[in-house]
mmCIF file of C-alpha atoms and ligand atoms in Angstrom:
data_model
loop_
_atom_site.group_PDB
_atom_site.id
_atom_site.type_symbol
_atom_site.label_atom_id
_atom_site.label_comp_id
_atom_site.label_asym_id
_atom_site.label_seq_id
_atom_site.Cartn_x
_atom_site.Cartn_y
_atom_site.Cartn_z
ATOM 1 C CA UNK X 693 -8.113 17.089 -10.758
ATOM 2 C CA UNK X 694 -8.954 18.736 -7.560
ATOM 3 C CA UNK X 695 -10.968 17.095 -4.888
ATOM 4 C CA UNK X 696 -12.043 20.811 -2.743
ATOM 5 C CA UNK X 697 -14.016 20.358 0.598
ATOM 6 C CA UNK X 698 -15.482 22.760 2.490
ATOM 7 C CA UNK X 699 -13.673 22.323 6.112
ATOM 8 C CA UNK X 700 -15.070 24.899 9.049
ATOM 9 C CA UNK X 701 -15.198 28.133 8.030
ATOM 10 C CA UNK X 702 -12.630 27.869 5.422
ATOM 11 C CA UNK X 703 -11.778 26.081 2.402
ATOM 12 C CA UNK X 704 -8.952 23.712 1.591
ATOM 13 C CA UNK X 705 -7.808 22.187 -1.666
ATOM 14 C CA UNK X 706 -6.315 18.751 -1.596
ATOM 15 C CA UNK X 707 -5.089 17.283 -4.799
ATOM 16 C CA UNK X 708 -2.015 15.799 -6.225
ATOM 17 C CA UNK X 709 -0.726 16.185 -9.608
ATOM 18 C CA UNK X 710 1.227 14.359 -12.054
ATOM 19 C CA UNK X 711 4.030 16.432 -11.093
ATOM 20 C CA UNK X 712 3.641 15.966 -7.647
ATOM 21 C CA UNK X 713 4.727 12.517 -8.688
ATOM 22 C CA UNK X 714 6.870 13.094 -11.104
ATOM 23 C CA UNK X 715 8.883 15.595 -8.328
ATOM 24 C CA UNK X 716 8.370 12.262 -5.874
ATOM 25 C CA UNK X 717 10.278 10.272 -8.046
ATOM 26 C CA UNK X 718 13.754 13.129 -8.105
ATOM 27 C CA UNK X 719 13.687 13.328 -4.345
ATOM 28 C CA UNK X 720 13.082 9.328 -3.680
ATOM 29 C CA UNK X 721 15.225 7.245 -6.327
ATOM 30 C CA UNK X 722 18.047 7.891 -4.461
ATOM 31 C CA UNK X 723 16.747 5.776 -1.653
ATOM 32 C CA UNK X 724 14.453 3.065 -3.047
ATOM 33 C CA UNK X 725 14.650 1.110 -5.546
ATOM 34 C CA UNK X 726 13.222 0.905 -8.895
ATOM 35 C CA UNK X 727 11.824 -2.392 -8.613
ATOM 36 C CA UNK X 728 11.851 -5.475 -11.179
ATOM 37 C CA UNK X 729 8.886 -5.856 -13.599
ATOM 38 C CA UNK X 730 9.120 -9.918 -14.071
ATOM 39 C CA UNK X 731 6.913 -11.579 -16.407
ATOM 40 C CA UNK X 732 5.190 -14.391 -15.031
ATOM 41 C CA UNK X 733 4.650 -17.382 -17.187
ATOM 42 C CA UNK X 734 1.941 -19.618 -15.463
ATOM 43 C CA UNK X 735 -0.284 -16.426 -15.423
ATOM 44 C CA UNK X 736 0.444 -15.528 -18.665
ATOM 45 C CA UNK X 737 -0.307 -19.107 -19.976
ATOM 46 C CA UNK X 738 -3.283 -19.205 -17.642
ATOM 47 C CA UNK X 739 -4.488 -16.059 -19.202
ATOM 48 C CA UNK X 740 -3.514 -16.117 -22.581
ATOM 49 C CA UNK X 741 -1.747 -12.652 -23.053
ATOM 50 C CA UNK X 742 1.401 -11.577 -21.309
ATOM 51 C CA UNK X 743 1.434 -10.722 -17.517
ATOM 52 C CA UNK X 744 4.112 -9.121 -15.612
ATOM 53 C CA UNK X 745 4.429 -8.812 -11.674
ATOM 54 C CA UNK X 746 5.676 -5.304 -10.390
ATOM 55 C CA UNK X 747 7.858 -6.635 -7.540
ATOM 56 C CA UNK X 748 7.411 -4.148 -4.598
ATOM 57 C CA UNK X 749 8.571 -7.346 -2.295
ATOM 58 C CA UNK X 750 11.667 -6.432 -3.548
ATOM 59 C CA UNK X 751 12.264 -2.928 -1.423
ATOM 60 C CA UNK X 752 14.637 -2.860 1.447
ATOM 61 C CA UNK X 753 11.535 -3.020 3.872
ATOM 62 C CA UNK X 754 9.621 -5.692 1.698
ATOM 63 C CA UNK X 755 7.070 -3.674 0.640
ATOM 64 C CA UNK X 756 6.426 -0.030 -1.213
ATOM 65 C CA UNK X 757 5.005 1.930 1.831
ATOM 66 C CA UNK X 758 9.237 3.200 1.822
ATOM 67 C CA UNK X 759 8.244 5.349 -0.929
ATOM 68 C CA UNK X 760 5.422 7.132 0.171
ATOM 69 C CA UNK X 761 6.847 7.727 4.038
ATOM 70 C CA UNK X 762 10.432 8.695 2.110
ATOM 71 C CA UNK X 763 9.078 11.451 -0.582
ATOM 72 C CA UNK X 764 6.658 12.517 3.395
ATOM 73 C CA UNK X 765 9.917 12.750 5.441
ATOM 74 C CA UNK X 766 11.841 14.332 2.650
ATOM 75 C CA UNK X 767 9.394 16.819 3.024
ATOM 76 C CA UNK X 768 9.726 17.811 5.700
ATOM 77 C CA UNK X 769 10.805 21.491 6.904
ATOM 78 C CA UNK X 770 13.860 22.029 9.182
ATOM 79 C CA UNK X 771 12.244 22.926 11.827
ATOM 80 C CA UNK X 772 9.289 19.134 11.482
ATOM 81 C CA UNK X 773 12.871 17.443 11.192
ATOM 82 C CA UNK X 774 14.022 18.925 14.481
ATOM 83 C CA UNK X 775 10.889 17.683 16.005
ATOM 84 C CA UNK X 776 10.578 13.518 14.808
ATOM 85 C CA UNK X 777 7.147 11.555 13.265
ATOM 86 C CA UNK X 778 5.336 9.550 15.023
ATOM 87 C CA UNK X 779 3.811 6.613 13.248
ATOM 88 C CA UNK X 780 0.527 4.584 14.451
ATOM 89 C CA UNK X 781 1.478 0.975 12.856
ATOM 90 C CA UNK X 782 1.969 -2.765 13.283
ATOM 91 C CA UNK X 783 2.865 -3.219 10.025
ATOM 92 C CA UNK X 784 4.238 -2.391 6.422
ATOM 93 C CA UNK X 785 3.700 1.857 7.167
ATOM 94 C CA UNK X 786 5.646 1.441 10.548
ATOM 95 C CA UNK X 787 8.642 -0.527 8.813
ATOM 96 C CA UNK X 788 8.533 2.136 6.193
ATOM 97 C CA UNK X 789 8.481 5.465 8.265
ATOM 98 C CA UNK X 790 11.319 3.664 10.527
ATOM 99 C CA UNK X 791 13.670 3.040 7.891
ATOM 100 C CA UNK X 792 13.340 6.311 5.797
ATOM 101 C CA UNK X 793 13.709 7.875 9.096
ATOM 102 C CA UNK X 794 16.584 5.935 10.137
ATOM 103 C CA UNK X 795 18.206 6.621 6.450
ATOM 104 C CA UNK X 796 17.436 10.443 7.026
ATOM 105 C CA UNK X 797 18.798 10.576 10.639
ATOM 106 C CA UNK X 798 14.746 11.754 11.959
ATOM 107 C CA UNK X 799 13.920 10.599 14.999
ATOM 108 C CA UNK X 800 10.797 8.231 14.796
ATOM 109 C CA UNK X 801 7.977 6.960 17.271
ATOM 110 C CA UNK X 802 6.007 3.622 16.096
ATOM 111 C CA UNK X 803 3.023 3.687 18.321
ATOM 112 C CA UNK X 804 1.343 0.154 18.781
ATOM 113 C CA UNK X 805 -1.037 -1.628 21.273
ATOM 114 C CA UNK X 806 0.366 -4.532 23.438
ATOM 115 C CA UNK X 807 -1.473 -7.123 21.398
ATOM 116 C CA UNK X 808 1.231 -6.624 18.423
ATOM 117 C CA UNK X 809 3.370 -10.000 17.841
ATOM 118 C CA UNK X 810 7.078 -9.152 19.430
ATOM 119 C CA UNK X 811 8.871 -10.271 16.138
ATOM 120 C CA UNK X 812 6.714 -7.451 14.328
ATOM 121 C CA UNK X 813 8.183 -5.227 17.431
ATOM 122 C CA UNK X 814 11.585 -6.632 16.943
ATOM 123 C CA UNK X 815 10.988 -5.778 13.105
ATOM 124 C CA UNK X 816 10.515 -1.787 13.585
ATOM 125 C CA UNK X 817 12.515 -1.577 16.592
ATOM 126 C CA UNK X 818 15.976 -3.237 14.172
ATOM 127 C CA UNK X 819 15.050 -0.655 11.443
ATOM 128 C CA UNK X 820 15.900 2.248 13.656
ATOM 129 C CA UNK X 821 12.462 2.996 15.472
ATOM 130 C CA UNK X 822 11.541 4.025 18.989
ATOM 131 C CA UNK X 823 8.451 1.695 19.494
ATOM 132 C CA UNK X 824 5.694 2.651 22.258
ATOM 133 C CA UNK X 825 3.334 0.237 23.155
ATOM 134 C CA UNK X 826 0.451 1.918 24.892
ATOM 135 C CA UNK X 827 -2.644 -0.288 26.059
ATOM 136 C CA UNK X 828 -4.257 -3.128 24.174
ATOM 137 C CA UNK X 829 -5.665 -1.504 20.720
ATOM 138 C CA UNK X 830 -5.024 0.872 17.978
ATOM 139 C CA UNK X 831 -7.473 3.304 20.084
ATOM 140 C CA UNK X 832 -5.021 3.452 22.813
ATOM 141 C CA UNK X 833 -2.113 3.631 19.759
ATOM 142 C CA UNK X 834 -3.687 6.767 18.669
ATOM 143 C CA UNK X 835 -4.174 8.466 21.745
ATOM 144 C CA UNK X 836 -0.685 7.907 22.812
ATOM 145 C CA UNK X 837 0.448 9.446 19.324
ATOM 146 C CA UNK X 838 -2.116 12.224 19.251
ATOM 147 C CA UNK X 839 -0.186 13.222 22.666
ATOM 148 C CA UNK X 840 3.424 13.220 21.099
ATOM 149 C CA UNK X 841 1.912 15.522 18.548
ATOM 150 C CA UNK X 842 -0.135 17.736 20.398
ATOM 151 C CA UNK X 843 2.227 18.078 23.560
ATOM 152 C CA UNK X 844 5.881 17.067 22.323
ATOM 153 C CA UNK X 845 5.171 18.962 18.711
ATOM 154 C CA UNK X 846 5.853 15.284 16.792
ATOM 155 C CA UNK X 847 4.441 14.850 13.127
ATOM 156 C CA UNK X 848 2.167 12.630 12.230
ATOM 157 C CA UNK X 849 3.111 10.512 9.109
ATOM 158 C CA UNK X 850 -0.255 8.967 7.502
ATOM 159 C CA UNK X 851 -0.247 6.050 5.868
ATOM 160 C CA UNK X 852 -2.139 6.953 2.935
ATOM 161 C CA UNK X 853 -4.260 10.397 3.209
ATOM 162 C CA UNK X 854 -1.934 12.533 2.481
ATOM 163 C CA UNK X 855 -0.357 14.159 -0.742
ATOM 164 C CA UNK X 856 3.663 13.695 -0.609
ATOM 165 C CA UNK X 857 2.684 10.161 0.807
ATOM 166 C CA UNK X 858 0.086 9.228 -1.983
ATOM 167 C CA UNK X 859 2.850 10.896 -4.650
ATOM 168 C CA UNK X 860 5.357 8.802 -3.552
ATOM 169 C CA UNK X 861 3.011 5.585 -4.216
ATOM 170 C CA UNK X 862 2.192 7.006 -7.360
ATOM 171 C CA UNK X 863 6.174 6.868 -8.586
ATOM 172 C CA UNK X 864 5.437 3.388 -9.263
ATOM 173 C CA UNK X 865 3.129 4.492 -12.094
ATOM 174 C CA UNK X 866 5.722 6.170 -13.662
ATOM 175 C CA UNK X 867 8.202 3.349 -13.556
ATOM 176 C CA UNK X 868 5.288 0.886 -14.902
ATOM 177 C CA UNK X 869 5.062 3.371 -18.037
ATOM 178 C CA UNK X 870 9.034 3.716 -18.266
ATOM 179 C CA UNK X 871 9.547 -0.110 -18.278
ATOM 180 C CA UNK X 872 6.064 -1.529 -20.380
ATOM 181 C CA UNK X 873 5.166 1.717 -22.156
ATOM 182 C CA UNK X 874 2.368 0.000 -24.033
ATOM 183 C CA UNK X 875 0.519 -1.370 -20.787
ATOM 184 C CA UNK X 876 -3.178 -2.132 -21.421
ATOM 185 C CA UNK X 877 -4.101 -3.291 -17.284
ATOM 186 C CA UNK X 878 -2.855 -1.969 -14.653
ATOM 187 C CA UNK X 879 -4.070 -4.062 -11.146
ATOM 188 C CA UNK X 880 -3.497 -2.926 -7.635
ATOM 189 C CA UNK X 881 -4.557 -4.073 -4.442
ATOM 190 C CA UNK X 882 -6.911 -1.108 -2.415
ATOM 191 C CA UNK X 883 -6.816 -0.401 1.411
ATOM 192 C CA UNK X 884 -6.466 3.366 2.003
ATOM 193 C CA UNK X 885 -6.523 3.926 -1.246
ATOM 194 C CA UNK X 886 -3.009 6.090 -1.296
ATOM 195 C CA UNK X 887 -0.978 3.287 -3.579
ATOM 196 C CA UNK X 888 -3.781 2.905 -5.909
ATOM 197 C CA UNK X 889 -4.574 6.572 -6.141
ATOM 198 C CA UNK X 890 -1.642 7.670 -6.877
ATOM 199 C CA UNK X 891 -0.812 4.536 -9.394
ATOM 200 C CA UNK X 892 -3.901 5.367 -11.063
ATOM 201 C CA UNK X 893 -3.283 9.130 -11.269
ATOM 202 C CA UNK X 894 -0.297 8.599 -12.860
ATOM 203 C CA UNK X 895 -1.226 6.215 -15.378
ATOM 204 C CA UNK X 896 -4.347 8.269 -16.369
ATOM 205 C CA UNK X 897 -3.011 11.653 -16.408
ATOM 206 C CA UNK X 898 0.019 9.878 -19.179
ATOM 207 C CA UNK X 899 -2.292 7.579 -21.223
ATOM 208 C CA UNK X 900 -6.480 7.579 -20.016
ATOM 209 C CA UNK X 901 -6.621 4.128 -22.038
ATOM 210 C CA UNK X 902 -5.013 2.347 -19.461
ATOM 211 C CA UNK X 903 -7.210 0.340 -17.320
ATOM 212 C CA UNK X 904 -6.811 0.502 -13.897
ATOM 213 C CA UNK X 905 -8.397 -1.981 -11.659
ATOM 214 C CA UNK X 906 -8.482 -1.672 -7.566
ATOM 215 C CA UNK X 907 -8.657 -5.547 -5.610
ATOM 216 C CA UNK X 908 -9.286 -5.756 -2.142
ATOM 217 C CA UNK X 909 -10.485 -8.692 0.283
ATOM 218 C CA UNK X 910 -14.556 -9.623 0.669
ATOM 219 C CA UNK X 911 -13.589 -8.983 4.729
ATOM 220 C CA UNK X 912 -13.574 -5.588 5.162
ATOM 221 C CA UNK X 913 -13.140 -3.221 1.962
ATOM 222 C CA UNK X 914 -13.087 -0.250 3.112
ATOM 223 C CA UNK X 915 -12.596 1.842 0.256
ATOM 224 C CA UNK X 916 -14.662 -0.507 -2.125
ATOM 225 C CA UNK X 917 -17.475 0.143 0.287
ATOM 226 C CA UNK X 918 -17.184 3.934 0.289
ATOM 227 C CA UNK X 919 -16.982 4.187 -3.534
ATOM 228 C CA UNK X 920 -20.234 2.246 -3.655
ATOM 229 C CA UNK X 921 -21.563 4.628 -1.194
ATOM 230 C CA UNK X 922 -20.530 7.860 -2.331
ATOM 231 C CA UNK X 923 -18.977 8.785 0.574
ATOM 232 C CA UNK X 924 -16.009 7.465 2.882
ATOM 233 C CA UNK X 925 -18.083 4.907 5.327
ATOM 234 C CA UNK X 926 -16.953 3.009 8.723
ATOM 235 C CA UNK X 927 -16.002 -0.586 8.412
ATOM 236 C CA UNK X 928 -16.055 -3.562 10.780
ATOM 237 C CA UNK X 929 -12.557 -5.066 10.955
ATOM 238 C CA UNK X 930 -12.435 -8.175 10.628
ATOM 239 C CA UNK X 931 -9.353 -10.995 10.692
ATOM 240 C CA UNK X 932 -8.287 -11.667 6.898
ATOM 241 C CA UNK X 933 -5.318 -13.400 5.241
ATOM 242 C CA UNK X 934 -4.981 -9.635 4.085
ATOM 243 C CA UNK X 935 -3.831 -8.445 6.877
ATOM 244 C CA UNK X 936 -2.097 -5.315 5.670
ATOM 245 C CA UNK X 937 -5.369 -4.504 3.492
ATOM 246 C CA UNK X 938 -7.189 -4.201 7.088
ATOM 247 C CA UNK X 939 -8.426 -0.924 8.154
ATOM 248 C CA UNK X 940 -10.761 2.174 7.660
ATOM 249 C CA UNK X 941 -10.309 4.643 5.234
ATOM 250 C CA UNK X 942 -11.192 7.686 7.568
ATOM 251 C CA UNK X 943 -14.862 9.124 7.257
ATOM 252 C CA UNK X 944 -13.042 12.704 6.789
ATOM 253 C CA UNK X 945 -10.962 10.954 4.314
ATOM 254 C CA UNK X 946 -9.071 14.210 2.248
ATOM 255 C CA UNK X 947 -7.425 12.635 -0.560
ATOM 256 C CA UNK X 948 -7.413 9.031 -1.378
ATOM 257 C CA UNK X 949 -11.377 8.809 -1.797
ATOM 258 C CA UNK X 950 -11.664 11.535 -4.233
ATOM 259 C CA UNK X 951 -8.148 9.787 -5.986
ATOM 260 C CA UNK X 952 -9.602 6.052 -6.543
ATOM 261 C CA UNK X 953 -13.759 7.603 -7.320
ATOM 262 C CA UNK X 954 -11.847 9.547 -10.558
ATOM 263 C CA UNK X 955 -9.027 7.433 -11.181
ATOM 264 C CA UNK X 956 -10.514 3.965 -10.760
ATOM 265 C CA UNK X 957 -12.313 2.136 -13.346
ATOM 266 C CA UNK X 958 -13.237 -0.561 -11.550
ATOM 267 C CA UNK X 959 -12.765 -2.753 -8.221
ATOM 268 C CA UNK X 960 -12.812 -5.956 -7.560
ATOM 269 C CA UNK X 961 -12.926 -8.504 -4.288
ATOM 270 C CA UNK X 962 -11.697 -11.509 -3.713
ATOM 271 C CA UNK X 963 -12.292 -13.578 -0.677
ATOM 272 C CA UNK X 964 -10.085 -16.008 1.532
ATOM 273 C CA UNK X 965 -9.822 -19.054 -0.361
ATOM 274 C CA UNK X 966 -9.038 -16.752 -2.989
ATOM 275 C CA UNK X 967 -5.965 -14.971 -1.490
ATOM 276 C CA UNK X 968 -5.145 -18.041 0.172
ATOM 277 C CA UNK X 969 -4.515 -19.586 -3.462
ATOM 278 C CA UNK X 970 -2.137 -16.796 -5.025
ATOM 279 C CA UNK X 971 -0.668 -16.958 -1.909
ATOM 280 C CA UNK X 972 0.367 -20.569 -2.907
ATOM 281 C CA UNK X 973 0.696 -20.105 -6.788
ATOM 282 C CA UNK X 974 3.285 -17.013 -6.069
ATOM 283 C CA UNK X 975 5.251 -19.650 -4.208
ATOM 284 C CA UNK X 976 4.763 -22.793 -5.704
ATOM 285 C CA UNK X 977 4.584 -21.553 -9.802
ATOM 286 C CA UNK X 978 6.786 -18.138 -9.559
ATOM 287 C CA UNK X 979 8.833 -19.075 -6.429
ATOM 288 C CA UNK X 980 7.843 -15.746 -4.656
ATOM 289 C CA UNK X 981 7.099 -15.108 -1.144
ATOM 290 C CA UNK X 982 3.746 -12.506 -1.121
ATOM 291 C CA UNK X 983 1.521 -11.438 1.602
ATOM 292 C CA UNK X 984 -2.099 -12.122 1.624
ATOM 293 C CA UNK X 985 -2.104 -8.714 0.863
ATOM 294 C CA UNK X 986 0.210 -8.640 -1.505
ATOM 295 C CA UNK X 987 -1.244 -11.639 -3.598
ATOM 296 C CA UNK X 988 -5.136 -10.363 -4.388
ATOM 297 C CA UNK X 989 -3.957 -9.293 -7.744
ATOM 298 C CA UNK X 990 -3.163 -12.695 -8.542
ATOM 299 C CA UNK X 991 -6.198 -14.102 -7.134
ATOM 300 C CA UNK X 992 -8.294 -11.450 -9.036
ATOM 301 C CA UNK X 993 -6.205 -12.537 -12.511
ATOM 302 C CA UNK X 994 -6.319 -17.056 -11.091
ATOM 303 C CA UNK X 995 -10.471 -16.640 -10.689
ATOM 304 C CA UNK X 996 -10.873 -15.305 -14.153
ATOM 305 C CA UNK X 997 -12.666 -11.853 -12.289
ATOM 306 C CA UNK X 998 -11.046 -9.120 -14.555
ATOM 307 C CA UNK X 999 -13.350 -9.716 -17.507
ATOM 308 C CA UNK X 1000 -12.809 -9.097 -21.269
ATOM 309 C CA UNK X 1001 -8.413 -8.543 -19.948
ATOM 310 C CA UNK X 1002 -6.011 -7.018 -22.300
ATOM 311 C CA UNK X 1003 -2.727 -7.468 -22.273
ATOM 312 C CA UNK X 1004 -0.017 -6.159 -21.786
ATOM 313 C CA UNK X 1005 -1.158 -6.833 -17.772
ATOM 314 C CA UNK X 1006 0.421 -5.311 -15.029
ATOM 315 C CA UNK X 1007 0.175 -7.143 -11.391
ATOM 316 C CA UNK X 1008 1.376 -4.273 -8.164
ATOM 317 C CA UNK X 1009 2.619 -7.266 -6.065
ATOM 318 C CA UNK X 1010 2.932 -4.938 -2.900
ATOM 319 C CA UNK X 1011 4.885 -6.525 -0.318
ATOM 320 C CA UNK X 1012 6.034 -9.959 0.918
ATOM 321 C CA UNK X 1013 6.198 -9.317 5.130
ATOM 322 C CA UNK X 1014 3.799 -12.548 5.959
ATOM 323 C CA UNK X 1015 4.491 -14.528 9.105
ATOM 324 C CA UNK X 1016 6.226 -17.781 7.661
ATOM 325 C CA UNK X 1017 3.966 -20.202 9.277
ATOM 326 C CA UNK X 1018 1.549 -18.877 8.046
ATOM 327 C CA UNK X 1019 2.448 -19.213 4.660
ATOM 328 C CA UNK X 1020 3.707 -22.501 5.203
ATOM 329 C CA UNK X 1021 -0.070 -23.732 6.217
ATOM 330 C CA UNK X 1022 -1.254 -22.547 3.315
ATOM 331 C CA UNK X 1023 1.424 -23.828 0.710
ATOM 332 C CA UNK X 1024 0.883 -26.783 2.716
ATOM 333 C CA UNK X 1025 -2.651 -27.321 2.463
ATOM 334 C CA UNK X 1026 -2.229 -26.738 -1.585
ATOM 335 C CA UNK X 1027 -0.019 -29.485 -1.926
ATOM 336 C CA UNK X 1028 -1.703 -31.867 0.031
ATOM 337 C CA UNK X 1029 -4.912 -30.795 -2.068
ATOM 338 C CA UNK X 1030 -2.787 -31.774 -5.169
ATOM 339 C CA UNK X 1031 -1.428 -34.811 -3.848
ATOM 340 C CA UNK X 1032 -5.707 -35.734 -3.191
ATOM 341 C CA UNK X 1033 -6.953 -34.124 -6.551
HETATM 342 C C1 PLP M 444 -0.494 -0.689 2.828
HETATM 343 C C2 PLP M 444 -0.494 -1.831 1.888
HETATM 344 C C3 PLP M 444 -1.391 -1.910 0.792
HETATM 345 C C4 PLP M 444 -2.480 -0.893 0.552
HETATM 346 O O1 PLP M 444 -2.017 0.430 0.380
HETATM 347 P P1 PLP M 444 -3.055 1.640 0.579
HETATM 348 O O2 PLP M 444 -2.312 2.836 0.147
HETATM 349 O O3 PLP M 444 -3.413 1.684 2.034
HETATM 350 O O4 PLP M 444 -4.243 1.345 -0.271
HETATM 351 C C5 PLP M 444 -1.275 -2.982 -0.084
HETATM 352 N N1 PLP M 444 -0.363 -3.946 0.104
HETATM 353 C C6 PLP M 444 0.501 -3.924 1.140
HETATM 354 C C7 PLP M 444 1.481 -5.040 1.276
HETATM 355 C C8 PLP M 444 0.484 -2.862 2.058
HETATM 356 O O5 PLP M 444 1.342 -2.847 3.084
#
């Protein structure tokens, strides 16, 4: 599938293929894992057919963004590798392009704004990472990185619109076929749009039956709101328990749009009370600790909002990095809401 735009004067194919992926997977599985693919018995009784939770939590940096910026650094010619990525992150894509640049011996820039928590500083700058903090907002974060690339000949790593970054999301496809070859559902939580892309490409291009269905938060789905508008669209960002779900998809988005328009069959939102409630049930029931972001999966499969569901059901439960107070309040408030009810 080929999504070809007409850019200036010239045109330029971008596309990824199941081989793309497959080729991911050689040059990565040396350096991440091949995560667990748990079944999970309240959902499954909850449901009525049998669930299992793909745990991405479990990578070194907990979450899956090491296998996109791994398979993008791996990459990378002689001469990039000379040079060093620069990163514009506070989050899951920073942790990931510092520790697949640490593990590769690449130098690597995480540019932030001064507003970032210092433990999520502390975070990048222990996996390896140079960490610049320019001005107050991602703005100033970008302009500081567009410099190291422009000036100091850096590369910029995207976090999701970009092909050996979406392949590498995608390998996570092929391990869901390797390990439950007779999957019916396939659910994954949507920001960018590179980890569902690519999950969905894979699936499809294997087995077309398979269902895949995109979840993102009510507050600010960017990529939801693009596919209903044909085109990649701005969004207001707005605070959500989703944190690493925040975020535009680019309005000259390359890749991921064209990726989750054919690959999709459907999306889905949940809201905060929503998110906030796997959040508690991935604790409380299956003992796991899941981001907001992480968890809308769950909260799409605990509200009953993937109709007519077939199992075998996958759940992409994509990373676990949430500030423990926060999920304290929340398991908190559950139980107290038991202890009333
Ligand atoms: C980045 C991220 C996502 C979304 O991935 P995209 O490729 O941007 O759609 C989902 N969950 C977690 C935990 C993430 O860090």
């Amino acid at each position: 599938m080929n999504g070809s735009k007409t850019k200036g004067d010239f045109m330029t194919t971008t596309s990824i293929t199941l081989q793309d992926i497959h080729q991911a997977q050689d040059s990565i599985q040396e350096h991440v894992r091949h995560t667990p693919l748990a079944p999970s018995q309240s959902l499954g009784d909850l449901t009525g057919t049998s669930v299992f939770l793909k745990l991405e939590t479990m990578q070194d940096i907990g979450a899956f963004k090491i296998r996109g910026a791994m398979n993008r650094l791996l990459n990378l010619t002689d001469d990039e590798r000379a040079r060093g990525v620069v990163a514009i992150s506070t989050g899951n894509h920073g942790r990931g392009v510092a520790a697949a640049a640490k593990k590769l011996g690449v130098r690597a820039i995480i540019c932030m704004g001064s507003l970032v928590p210092e433990n999520k500083i502390a975070g990048i700058k222990a996996l390896g990472a140079e960490v610049r903090i320019i001005g107050n907002s991602q703005d100033d974060a970008e302009v500081e990185a567009r410099r190291l690339i422009d000036e100091e000949g850096m590369v910029e790593v995207h976090p999701f619109d970009d092909v050996h970054v979406a392949a590498g999301q995608g390998t996570i496809g092929l391990e869901l076929l390797q390990d439950l070859p007779d999957v019916r559902t396939v659910i994954i939580p949507v920001s960018g749009g590179g980890l569902a892309g690519g999950i969905a490409m894979a699936l499809k291009s294997v087995s077309p039956g398979i269902r895949v269905v995109g979840v993102s938060m009510e507050r600010g789905p960017a990529m939801i709101e693009s596919l209903q508008a044909g085109k990649p669209v701005p969004v207001e960002e707005v605070a959500t328990l989703a944190d690493s779900l925040g975020g535009g998809i680019g309005l000259d988005n390359k890749l991921t749009f064209d990726l989750c328009r054919d690959y999709l069959d459907e999306t889905i939102l949940v809201s905060e009370a929503q998110i906030a409630a796997a959040m508690a049930h991935l604790f409380l029931e299956e003992r796991l600790v899941v981001e907001g972001g992480g968890s809308v999966g769950v909260a799409a499969l605990l509200n009953g909002l993937v109709g007519d569901l077939e199992g075998p059901v996958a759940v992409i439960v994509s990373g676990r990095n949430v500030d423990t107070r926060k999920l304290h309040d929340i398991v908190a408030a559950e139980l107290e809401a038991r202890a009333n009810g």
